mmCIF file of C-alpha atoms and ligand atoms in Angstrom:
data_model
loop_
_atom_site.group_PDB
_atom_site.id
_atom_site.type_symbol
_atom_site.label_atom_id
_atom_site.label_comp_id
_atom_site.label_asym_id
_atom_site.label_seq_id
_atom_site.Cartn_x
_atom_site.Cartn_y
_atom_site.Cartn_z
ATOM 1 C CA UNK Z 1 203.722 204.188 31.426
ATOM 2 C CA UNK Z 2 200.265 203.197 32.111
ATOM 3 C CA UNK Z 3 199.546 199.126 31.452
ATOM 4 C CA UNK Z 4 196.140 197.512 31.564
ATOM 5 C CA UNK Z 5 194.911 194.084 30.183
ATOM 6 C CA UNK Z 6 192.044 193.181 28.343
ATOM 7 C CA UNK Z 7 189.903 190.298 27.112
ATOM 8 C CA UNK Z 8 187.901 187.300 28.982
ATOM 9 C CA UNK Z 9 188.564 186.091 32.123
ATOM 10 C CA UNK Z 10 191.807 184.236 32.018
ATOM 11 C CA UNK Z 11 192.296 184.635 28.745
ATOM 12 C CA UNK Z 12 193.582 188.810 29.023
ATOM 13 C CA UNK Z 13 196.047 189.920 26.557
ATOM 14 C CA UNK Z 14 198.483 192.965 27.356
ATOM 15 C CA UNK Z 15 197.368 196.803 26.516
ATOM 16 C CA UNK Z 16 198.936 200.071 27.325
ATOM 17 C CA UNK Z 17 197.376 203.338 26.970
ATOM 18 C CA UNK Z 18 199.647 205.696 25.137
ATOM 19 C CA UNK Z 19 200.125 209.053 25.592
ATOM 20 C CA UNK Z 20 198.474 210.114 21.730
ATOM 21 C CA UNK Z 21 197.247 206.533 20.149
ATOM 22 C CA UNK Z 22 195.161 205.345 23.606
ATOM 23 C CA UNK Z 23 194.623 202.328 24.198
ATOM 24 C CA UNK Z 24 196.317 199.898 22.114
ATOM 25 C CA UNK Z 25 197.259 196.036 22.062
ATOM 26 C CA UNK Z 26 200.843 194.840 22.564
ATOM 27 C CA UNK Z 27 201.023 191.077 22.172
ATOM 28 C CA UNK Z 28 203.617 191.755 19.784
ATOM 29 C CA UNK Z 29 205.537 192.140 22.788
ATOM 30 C CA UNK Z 30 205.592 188.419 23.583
ATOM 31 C CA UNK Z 31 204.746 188.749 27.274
ATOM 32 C CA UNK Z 32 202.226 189.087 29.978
ATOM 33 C CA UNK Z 33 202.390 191.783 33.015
ATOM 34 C CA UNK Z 34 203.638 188.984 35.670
ATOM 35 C CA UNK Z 35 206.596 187.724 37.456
ATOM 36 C CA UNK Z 36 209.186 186.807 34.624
ATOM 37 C CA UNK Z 37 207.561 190.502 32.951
ATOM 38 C CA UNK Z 38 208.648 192.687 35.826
ATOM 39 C CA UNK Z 39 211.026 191.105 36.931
ATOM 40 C CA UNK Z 40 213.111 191.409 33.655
ATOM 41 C CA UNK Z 41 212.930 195.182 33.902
ATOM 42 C CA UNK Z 42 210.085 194.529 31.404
ATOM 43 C CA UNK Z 43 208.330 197.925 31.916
ATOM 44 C CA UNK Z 44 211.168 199.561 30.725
ATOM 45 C CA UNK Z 45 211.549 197.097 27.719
ATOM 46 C CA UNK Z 46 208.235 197.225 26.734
ATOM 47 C CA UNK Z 47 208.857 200.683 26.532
ATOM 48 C CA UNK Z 48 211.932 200.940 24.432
ATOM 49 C CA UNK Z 49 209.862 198.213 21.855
ATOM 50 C CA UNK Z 50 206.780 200.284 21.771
ATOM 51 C CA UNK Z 51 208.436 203.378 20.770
ATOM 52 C CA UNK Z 52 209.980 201.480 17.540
ATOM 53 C CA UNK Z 53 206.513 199.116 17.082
ATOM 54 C CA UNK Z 54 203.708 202.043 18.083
ATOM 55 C CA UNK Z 55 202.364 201.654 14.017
ATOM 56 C CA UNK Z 56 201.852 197.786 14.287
ATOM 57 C CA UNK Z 57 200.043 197.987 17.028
ATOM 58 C CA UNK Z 58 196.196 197.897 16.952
ATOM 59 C CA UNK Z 59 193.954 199.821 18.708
ATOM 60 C CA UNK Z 60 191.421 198.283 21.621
ATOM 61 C CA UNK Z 61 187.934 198.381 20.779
ATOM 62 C CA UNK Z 62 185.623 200.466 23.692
ATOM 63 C CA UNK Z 63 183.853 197.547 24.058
ATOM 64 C CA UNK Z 64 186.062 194.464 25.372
ATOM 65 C CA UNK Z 65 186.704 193.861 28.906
ATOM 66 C CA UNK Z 66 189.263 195.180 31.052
ATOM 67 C CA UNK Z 67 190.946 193.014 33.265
ATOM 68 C CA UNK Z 68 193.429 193.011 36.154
ATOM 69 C CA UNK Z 69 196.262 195.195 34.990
ATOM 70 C CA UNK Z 70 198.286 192.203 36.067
ATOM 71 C CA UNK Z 71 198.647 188.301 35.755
ATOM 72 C CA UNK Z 72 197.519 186.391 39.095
ATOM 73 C CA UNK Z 73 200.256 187.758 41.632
ATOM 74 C CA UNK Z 74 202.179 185.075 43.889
ATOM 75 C CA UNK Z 75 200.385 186.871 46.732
ATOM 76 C CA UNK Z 76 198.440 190.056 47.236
ATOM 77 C CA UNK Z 77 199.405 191.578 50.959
ATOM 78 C CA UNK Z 78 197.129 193.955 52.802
ATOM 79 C CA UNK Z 79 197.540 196.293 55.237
ATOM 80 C CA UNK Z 80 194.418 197.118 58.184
ATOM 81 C CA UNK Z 81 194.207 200.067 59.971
ATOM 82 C CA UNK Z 82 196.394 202.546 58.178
ATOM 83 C CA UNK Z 83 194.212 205.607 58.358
ATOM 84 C CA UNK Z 84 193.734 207.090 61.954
ATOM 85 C CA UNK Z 85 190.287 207.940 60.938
ATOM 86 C CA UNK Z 86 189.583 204.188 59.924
ATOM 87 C CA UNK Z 87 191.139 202.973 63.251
ATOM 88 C CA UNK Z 88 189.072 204.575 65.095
ATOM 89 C CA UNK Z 89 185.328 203.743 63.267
ATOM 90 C CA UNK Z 90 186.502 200.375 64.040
ATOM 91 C CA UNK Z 91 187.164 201.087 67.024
ATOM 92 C CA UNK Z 92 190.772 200.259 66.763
ATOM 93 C CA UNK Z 93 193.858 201.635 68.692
ATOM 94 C CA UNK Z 94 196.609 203.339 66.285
ATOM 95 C CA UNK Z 95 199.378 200.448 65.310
ATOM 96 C CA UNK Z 96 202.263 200.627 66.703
ATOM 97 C CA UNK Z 97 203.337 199.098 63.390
ATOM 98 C CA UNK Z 98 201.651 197.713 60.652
ATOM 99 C CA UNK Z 99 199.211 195.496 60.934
ATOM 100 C CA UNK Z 100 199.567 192.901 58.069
ATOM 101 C CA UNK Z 101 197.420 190.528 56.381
ATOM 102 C CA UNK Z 102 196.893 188.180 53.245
ATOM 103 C CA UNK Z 103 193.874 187.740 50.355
ATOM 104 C CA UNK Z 104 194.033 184.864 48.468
ATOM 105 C CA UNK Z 105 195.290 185.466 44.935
ATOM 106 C CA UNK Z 106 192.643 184.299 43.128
ATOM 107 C CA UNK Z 107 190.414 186.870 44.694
ATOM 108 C CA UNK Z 108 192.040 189.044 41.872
ATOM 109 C CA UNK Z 109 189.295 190.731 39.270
ATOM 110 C CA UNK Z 110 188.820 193.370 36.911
ATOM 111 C CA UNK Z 111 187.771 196.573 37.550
ATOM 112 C CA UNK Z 112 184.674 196.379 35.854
ATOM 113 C CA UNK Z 113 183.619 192.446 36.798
ATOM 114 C CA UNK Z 114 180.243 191.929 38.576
ATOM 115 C CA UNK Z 115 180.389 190.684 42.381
ATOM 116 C CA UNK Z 116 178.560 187.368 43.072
ATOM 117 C CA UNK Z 117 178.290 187.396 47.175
ATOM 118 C CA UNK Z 118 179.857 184.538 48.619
ATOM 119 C CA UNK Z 119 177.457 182.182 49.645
ATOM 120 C CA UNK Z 120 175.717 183.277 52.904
ATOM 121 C CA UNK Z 121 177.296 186.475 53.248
ATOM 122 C CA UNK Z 122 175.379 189.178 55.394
ATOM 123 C CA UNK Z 123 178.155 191.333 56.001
ATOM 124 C CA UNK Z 124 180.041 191.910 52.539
ATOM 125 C CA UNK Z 125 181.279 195.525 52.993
ATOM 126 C CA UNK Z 126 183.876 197.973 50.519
ATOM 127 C CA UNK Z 127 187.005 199.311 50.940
ATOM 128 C CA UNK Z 128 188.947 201.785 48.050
ATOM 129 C CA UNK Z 129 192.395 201.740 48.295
ATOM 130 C CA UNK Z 130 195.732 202.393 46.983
ATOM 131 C CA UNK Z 131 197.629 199.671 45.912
ATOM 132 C CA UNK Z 132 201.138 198.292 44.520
ATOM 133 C CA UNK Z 133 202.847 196.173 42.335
ATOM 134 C CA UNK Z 134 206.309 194.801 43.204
ATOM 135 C CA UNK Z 135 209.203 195.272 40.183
ATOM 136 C CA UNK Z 136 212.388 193.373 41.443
ATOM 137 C CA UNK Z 137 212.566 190.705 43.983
ATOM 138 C CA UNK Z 138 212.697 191.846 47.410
ATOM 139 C CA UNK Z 139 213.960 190.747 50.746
ATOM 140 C CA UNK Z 140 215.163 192.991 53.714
ATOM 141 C CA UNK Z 141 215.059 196.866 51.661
ATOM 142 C CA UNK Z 142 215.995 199.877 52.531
ATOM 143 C CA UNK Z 143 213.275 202.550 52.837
ATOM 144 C CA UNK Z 144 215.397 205.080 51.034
ATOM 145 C CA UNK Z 145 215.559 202.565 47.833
ATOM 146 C CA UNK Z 146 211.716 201.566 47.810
ATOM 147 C CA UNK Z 147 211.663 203.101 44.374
ATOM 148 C CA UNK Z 148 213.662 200.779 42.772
ATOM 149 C CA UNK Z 149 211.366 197.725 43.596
ATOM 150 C CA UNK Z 150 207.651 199.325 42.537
ATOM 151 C CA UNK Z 151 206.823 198.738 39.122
ATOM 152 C CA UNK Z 152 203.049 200.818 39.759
ATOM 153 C CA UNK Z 153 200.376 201.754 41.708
ATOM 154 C CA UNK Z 154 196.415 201.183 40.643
ATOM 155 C CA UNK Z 155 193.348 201.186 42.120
ATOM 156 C CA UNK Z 156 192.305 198.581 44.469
ATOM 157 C CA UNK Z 157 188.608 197.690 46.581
ATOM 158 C CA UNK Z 158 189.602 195.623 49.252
ATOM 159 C CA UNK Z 159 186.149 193.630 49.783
ATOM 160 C CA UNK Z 160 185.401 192.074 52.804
ATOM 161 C CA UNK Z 161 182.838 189.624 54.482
ATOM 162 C CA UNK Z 162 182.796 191.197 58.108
ATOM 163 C CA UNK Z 163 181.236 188.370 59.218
ATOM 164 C CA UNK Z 164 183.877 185.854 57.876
ATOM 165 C CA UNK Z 165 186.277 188.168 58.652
ATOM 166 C CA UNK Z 166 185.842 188.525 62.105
ATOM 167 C CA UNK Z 167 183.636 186.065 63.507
ATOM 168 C CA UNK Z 168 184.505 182.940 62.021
ATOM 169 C CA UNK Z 169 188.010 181.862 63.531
ATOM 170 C CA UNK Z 170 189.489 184.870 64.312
ATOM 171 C CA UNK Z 171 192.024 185.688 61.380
ATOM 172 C CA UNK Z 172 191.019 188.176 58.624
ATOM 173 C CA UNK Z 173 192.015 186.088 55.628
ATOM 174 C CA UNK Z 174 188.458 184.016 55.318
ATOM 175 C CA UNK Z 175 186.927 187.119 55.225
ATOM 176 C CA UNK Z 176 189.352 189.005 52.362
ATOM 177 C CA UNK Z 177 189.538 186.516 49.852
ATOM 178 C CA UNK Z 178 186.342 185.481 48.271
ATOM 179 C CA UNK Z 179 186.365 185.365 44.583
ATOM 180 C CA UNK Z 180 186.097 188.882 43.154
ATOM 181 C CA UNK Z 181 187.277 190.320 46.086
ATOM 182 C CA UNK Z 182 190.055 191.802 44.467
ATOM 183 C CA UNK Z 183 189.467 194.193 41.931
ATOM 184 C CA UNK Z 184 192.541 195.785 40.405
ATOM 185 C CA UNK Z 185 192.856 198.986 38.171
ATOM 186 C CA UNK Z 186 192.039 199.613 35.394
ATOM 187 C CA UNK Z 187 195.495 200.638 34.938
ATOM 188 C CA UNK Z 188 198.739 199.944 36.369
ATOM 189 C CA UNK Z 189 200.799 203.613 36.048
ATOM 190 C CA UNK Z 190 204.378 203.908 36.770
ATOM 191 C CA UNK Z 191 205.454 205.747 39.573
ATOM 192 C CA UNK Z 192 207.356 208.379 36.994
ATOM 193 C CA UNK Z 193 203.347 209.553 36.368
ATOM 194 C CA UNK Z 194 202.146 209.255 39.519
ATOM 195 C CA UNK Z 195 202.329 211.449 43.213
ATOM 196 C CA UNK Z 196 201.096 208.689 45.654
ATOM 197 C CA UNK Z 197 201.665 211.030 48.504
ATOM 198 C CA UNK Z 198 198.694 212.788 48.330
ATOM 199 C CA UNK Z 199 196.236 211.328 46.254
ATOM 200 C CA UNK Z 200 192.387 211.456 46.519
ATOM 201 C CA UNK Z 201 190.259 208.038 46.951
ATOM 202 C CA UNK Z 202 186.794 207.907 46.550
ATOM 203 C CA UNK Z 203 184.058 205.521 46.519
ATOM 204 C CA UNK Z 204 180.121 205.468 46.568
ATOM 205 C CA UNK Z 205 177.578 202.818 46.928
ATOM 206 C CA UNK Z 206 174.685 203.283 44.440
ATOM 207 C CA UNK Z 207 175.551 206.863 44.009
ATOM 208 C CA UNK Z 208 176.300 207.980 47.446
ATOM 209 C CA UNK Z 209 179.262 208.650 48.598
ATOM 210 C CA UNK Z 210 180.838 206.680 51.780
ATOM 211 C CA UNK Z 211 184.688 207.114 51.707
ATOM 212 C CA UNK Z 212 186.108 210.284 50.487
ATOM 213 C CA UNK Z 213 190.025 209.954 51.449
ATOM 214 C CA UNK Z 214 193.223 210.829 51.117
ATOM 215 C CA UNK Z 215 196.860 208.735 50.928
ATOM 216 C CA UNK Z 216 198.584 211.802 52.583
ATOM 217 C CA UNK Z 217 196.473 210.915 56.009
ATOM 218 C CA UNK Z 218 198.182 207.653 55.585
ATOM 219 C CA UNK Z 219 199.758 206.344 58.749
ATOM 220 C CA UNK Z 220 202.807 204.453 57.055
ATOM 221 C CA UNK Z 221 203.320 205.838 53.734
ATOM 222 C CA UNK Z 222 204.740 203.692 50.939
ATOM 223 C CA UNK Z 223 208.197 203.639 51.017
ATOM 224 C CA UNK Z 224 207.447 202.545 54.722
ATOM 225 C CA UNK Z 225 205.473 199.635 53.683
ATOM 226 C CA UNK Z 226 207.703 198.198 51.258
ATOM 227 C CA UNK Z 227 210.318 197.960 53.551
ATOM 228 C CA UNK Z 228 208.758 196.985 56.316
ATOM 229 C CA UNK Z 229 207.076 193.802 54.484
ATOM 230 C CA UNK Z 230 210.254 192.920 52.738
ATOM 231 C CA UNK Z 231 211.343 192.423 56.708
ATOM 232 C CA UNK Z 232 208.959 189.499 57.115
ATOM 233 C CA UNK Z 233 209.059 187.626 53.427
ATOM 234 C CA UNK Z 234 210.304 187.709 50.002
ATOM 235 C CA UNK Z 235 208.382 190.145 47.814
ATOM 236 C CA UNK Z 236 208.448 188.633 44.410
ATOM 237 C CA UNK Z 237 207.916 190.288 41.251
ATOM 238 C CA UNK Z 238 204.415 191.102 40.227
ATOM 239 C CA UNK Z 239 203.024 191.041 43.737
ATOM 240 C CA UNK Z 240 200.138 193.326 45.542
ATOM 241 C CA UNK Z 241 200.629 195.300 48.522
ATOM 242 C CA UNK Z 242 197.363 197.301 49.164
ATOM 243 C CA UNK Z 243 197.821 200.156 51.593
ATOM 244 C CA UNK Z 244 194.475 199.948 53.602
ATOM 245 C CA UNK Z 245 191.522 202.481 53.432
ATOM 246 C CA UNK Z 246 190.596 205.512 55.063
ATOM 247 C CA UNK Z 247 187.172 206.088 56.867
ATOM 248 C CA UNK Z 248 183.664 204.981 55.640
ATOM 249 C CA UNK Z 249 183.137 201.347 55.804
ATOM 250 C CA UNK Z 250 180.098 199.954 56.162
ATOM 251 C CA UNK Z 251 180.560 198.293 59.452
ATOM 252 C CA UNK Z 252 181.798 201.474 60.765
ATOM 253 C CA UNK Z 253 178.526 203.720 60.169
ATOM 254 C CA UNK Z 254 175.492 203.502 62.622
ATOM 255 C CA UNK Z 255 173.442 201.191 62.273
ATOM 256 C CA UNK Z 256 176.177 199.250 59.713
ATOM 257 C CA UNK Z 257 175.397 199.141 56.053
ATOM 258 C CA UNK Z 258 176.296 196.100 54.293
ATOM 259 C CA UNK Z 259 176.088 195.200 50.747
ATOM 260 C CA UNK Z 260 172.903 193.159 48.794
ATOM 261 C CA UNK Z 261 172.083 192.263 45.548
ATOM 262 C CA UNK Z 262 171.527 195.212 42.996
ATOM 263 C CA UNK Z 263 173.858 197.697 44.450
ATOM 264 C CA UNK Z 264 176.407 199.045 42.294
ATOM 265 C CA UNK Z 265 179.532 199.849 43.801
ATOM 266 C CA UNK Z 266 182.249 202.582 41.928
ATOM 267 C CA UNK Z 267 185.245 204.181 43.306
ATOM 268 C CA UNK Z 268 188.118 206.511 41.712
ATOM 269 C CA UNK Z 269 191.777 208.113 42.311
ATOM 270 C CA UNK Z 270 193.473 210.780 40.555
ATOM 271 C CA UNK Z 271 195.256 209.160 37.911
ATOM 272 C CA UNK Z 272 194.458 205.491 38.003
ATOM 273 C CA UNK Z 273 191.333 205.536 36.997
ATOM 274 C CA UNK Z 274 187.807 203.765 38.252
ATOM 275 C CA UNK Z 275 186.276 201.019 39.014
ATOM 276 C CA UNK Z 276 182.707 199.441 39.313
ATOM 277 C CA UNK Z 277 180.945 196.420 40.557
ATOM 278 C CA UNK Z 278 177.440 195.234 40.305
ATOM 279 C CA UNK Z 279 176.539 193.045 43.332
ATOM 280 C CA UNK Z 280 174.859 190.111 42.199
ATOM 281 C CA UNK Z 281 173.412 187.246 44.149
ATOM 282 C CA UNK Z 282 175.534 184.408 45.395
ATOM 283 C CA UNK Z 283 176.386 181.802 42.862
HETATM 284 ZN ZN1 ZN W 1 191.786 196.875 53.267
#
C-alpha cells in the first residue's frame, strides 16, 4: 500500500495511491494515518475497506497539496553518523553503536512546503534520508521480528542549522527541529512494496547534485535500528525513526556550503517518491 495525505496545513485528509485509479481520497474511511490508525492494524483495514469502497472514492485533483504522509508523530527519532562515508566528512569516528537523537515533532512538513530559515540561521544545511514509521507499540524487540512493528518507509530531509546544532549548547536537538525541518514523503509505502536494503538516495541543491547514496552502505540497517531504539523507550504507533544520511552535506564540502534564500532544494528514492523545498527568507 502506498498512503499520502493531502490538503492545507493541518487540515490534511487521507489519500492512497492505488495501483490502477491513482491517487484517490479515503475519508470514507473515518480515520487519519496516526497513532489510534496504525496502531489498530489500520493499514491492513484500510485495505480490506478500499477493495469493497474503490468506486466511491474520488479522485485527487493534481493540484492540492501534499502533506506529511502522516499525522504529527509522538516523536520523530534520528540517527547521526550511520554512513561511514558521512562519519568521516564530519570528521567523525565510526559508532560503536548508534548514535541517537530527537527533532521536535512539529518540525514535521510536506514534501513539497517552502522552507522559511529560522531566524538568524547561517548554517542551515540538507540531509536525504530514509525514514520509518512505527505500526504496533514497541518496547524491548527482537531484531528478527522488526517487521511486525513498521507500518512504512518514505522519504525524509533531515534539515539542520549547523550552527544551532553544534555551537549553541552542545546537544543536536536545537539545531534539528526548526519548523519545516521535517519533510516527510510524499508517500508512506508498505514494506510488502518496498526493498530498503539497497535503495538509492539522492538530493541536489538548485540542480546540482550533493548526496548520491545508498541504504545498503548503511552502518546499522533497519531491523538493527528498531530494536536497538525500542531498548531505550517505548516506540509508539505512528512514530519516525530516520536512518541518517550518507555523504554530501554542506558542512562537510570545502569551503562549507550552506543554504540562502532562493535555493531550491529536491531529493528522491526508488519508490517513495520526491521531494522539494524552496528556501525562503526567515519569517
Ligand atoms: Zn540526519
Amino acid at each position: 500500500m502506498k498512503l499520502f495525505r493531502f490538503g492545507d496545513p493541518g487540515r490534511e485528509k487521507p489519500g492512497l495511491l492505488a495501483p490502477q485509479a491513482g491517487r484517490v481520497d479515503v475519508s470514507a474511511f473515518g480515520e487519519d494515518y496516526g497513532e489510534a490508525f496504525f496502531g489498530s492494524d489500520g493499514m491492513a483495514r484500510l485495505q480490506r475497506w478500499y477493495a469493497e469502497h474503490a468506486a466511491e472514492c474520488p479522485s485527487v485533483g493534481a493540484d492540492e497539496r501534499v502533506g506529511p504522509p502522516i499525522l504529527r508523530p509522538s516523536k520523530i527519532v534520528c540517527v547521526g553518523l550511520n554512513y561511514r562515508a558521512h562519519a568521516a566528512e564530519t570528521g567523525g569516528k565510526l559508532p560503536p553503536e548508534p548514535m541517537l537523537f530527537m527533532k521536535s515533532s512539529t518540525a514535521l512538513a510536506g514534501p513539497y512546503d517552502d522552507l522559511p530559515l529560522p531566524r538568524g540561521s547561517r548554517k542551515t544545511d540538507w540531509e536525504v534520508e530514509l525514514a520509518l514509521v512505527i505500526g504496533k507499540r514497541a518496547r524491548y524487540i527482537e531484531k528478527a521480528r522488526w517487521s511486525e512493528y513498521v507500518a512504512g518507509f518514505a522519504l525524509m530531509n533531515d534539515y539542520s542549522e549547523r550552527e544551532h546544532q553544534k555551537e549553541r549548547g552542545g546537544q543536536f536537538v536545537k539545531g534539528k527541529s526548526a519548523d519545516g525541518f521535517a519533510p516527510l514523503g510524499p508517500l508512506l509505502v508498505s514494506p510488502d512494496e518496498i526493498d530498503v536494503s539497497r535503495l538509492g538516495l539522492k538530493l541536489r541543491v538548485n540542480g546540482q547534485i550533493m548526496q548520491d547514496g545508498n541504504t545498503a552502505d548503511l552502518i546499522f540497517d533497519v531491523p538493527t535500528l528498531v530494536s536497538h531504539i525500542s531498548e531505550f523507550m517505548t516506540l509508539l504507533p505512528g512514530d519516525v525513526i530516520s536512518t541518517g544520511t550518507p555523504e554530501g552535506v554542506g558542512m562537510g564540502r570545502n569551503p562549507p556550503v550552506f543554504l540562502k534564500p532562493g535555493d531550491v532544494v529536491d531529493y528522491e528514492a526508488e519508490l517513495l517518491g520526491a521531494g522539494r523545498q524552496r528556501i525562503l527568507e526567515s519569517v
